[in-house]
mmCIF file of C-alpha atoms in Angstrom:
data_model
loop_
_atom_site.group_PDB
_atom_site.id
_atom_site.type_symbol
_atom_site.label_atom_id
_atom_site.label_comp_id
_atom_site.label_asym_id
_atom_site.label_seq_id
_atom_site.Cartn_x
_atom_site.Cartn_y
_atom_site.Cartn_z
ATOM 1 C CA ASP A 1 -1.583 -1.437 15.938
ATOM 2 C CA SER A 2 -3.401 -2.493 12.671
ATOM 3 C CA PHE A 3 -0.636 -3.411 9.818
ATOM 4 C CA GLY A 4 2.182 -3.501 12.432
ATOM 5 C CA GLY A 5 1.654 -0.100 13.071
ATOM 6 C CA GLN A 6 3.207 0.674 9.565
ATOM 7 C CA GLN A 7 2.238 3.983 7.447
ATOM 8 C CA GLU A 8 2.329 2.477 3.885
ATOM 9 C CA LEU A 9 2.847 4.240 0.383
ATOM 10 C CA TYR A 10 1.666 2.503 -2.700
ATOM 11 C CA ALA A 11 2.930 3.351 -6.223
ATOM 12 C CA VAL A 12 1.559 2.175 -9.279
ATOM 13 C CA ILE A 13 3.797 0.946 -11.897
ATOM 14 C CA ARG A 14 1.874 -0.481 -14.704
ATOM 15 C CA GLY A 15 -1.721 -1.537 -14.797
ATOM 16 C CA ARG A 16 -4.586 -0.534 -12.723
ATOM 17 C CA VAL A 17 -5.608 -1.245 -8.980
ATOM 18 C CA ARG A 18 -8.516 -1.154 -6.711
ATOM 19 C CA PHE A 19 -8.077 -0.463 -3.110
ATOM 20 C CA THR A 20 -10.764 -0.678 -0.511
ATOM 21 C CA CYS A 21 -9.842 1.708 2.443
ATOM 22 C CA ASN A 22 -12.150 1.758 5.212
ATOM 23 C CA GLY A 23 -15.099 0.548 3.046
ATOM 24 C CA GLU A 24 -14.234 3.355 0.538
ATOM 25 C CA GLU A 25 -13.079 2.409 -3.168
ATOM 26 C CA VAL A 26 -10.074 3.982 -4.934
ATOM 27 C CA GLU A 27 -8.986 3.079 -8.086
ATOM 28 C CA LEU A 28 -5.355 3.891 -9.315
ATOM 29 C CA GLY A 29 -3.314 3.676 -12.429
ATOM 30 C CA PRO A 30 0.606 4.328 -13.611
ATOM 31 C CA GLY A 31 2.045 6.708 -11.717
ATOM 32 C CA GLU A 32 -0.547 7.234 -8.928
ATOM 33 C CA LEU A 33 0.354 7.221 -5.336
ATOM 34 C CA LEU A 34 -1.651 6.056 -2.324
ATOM 35 C CA PHE A 35 -0.432 6.925 1.362
ATOM 36 C CA LEU A 36 -2.439 4.959 4.186
ATOM 37 C CA GLU A 37 -1.948 5.513 7.950
ATOM 38 C CA PRO A 38 -1.800 2.368 9.993
ATOM 39 C CA ASP A 39 -5.509 2.441 11.301
ATOM 40 C CA VAL A 40 -7.061 2.305 7.891
ATOM 41 C CA GLN A 41 -8.024 -1.084 6.952
ATOM 42 C CA ARG A 42 -7.118 -2.129 3.325
ATOM 43 C CA ALA A 43 -7.183 -4.490 0.598
ATOM 44 C CA GLY A 44 -5.977 -3.913 -2.966
ATOM 45 C CA THR A 45 -6.926 -5.776 -6.018
ATOM 46 C CA ALA A 46 -5.275 -5.995 -9.443
ATOM 47 C CA LEU A 47 -7.884 -5.006 -12.167
ATOM 48 C CA GLU A 48 -5.556 -5.594 -15.299
ATOM 49 C CA PRO A 49 -3.031 -8.533 -15.888
ATOM 50 C CA ASN A 50 0.634 -8.147 -15.254
ATOM 51 C CA THR A 51 -0.126 -4.911 -12.690
ATOM 52 C CA LEU A 52 2.979 -3.980 -10.820
ATOM 53 C CA LEU A 53 2.767 -2.051 -7.642
ATOM 54 C CA LEU A 54 5.394 -0.923 -5.357
ATOM 55 C CA MET A 55 4.703 -0.647 -1.704
ATOM 56 C CA VAL A 56 6.883 0.925 0.734
ATOM 57 C CA GLY A 57 6.034 0.839 4.362
ATOM 58 C CA GLY A 58 7.380 1.894 8.007
ATOM 59 C CA VAL A 59 6.512 2.938 11.471
ATOM 60 C CA ALA A 60 6.798 6.945 11.963
ATOM 61 C CA GLY A 61 9.564 7.782 14.363
ATOM 62 C CA LYS A 62 11.292 4.398 14.142
ATOM 63 C CA PRO A 63 14.110 3.153 12.316
ATOM 64 C CA PHE A 64 14.083 0.087 10.222
ATOM 65 C CA GLU A 65 15.350 -2.845 11.766
ATOM 66 C CA PRO A 66 15.129 -5.983 9.677
ATOM 67 C CA ASP A 67 13.997 -9.204 11.017
ATOM 68 C CA TRP A 68 15.577 -11.661 8.747
ATOM 69 C CA ASP A 69 18.871 -13.486 9.206
#
């Protein structure tokens, strides 16, 4: 699975971000969201200084199991 098999939700809190998703570019600003399935190849770049982005990810149908001590 790509990206650990995770679905991921990105939320822009401040600034602007450009994502490249399977070769297509998407730009997001404050308050905008992007949801990606695990098979989507992705990369993100901040377009403004002090950009703040929140990412939440998980595997569908599986409970969260931390791998830290």
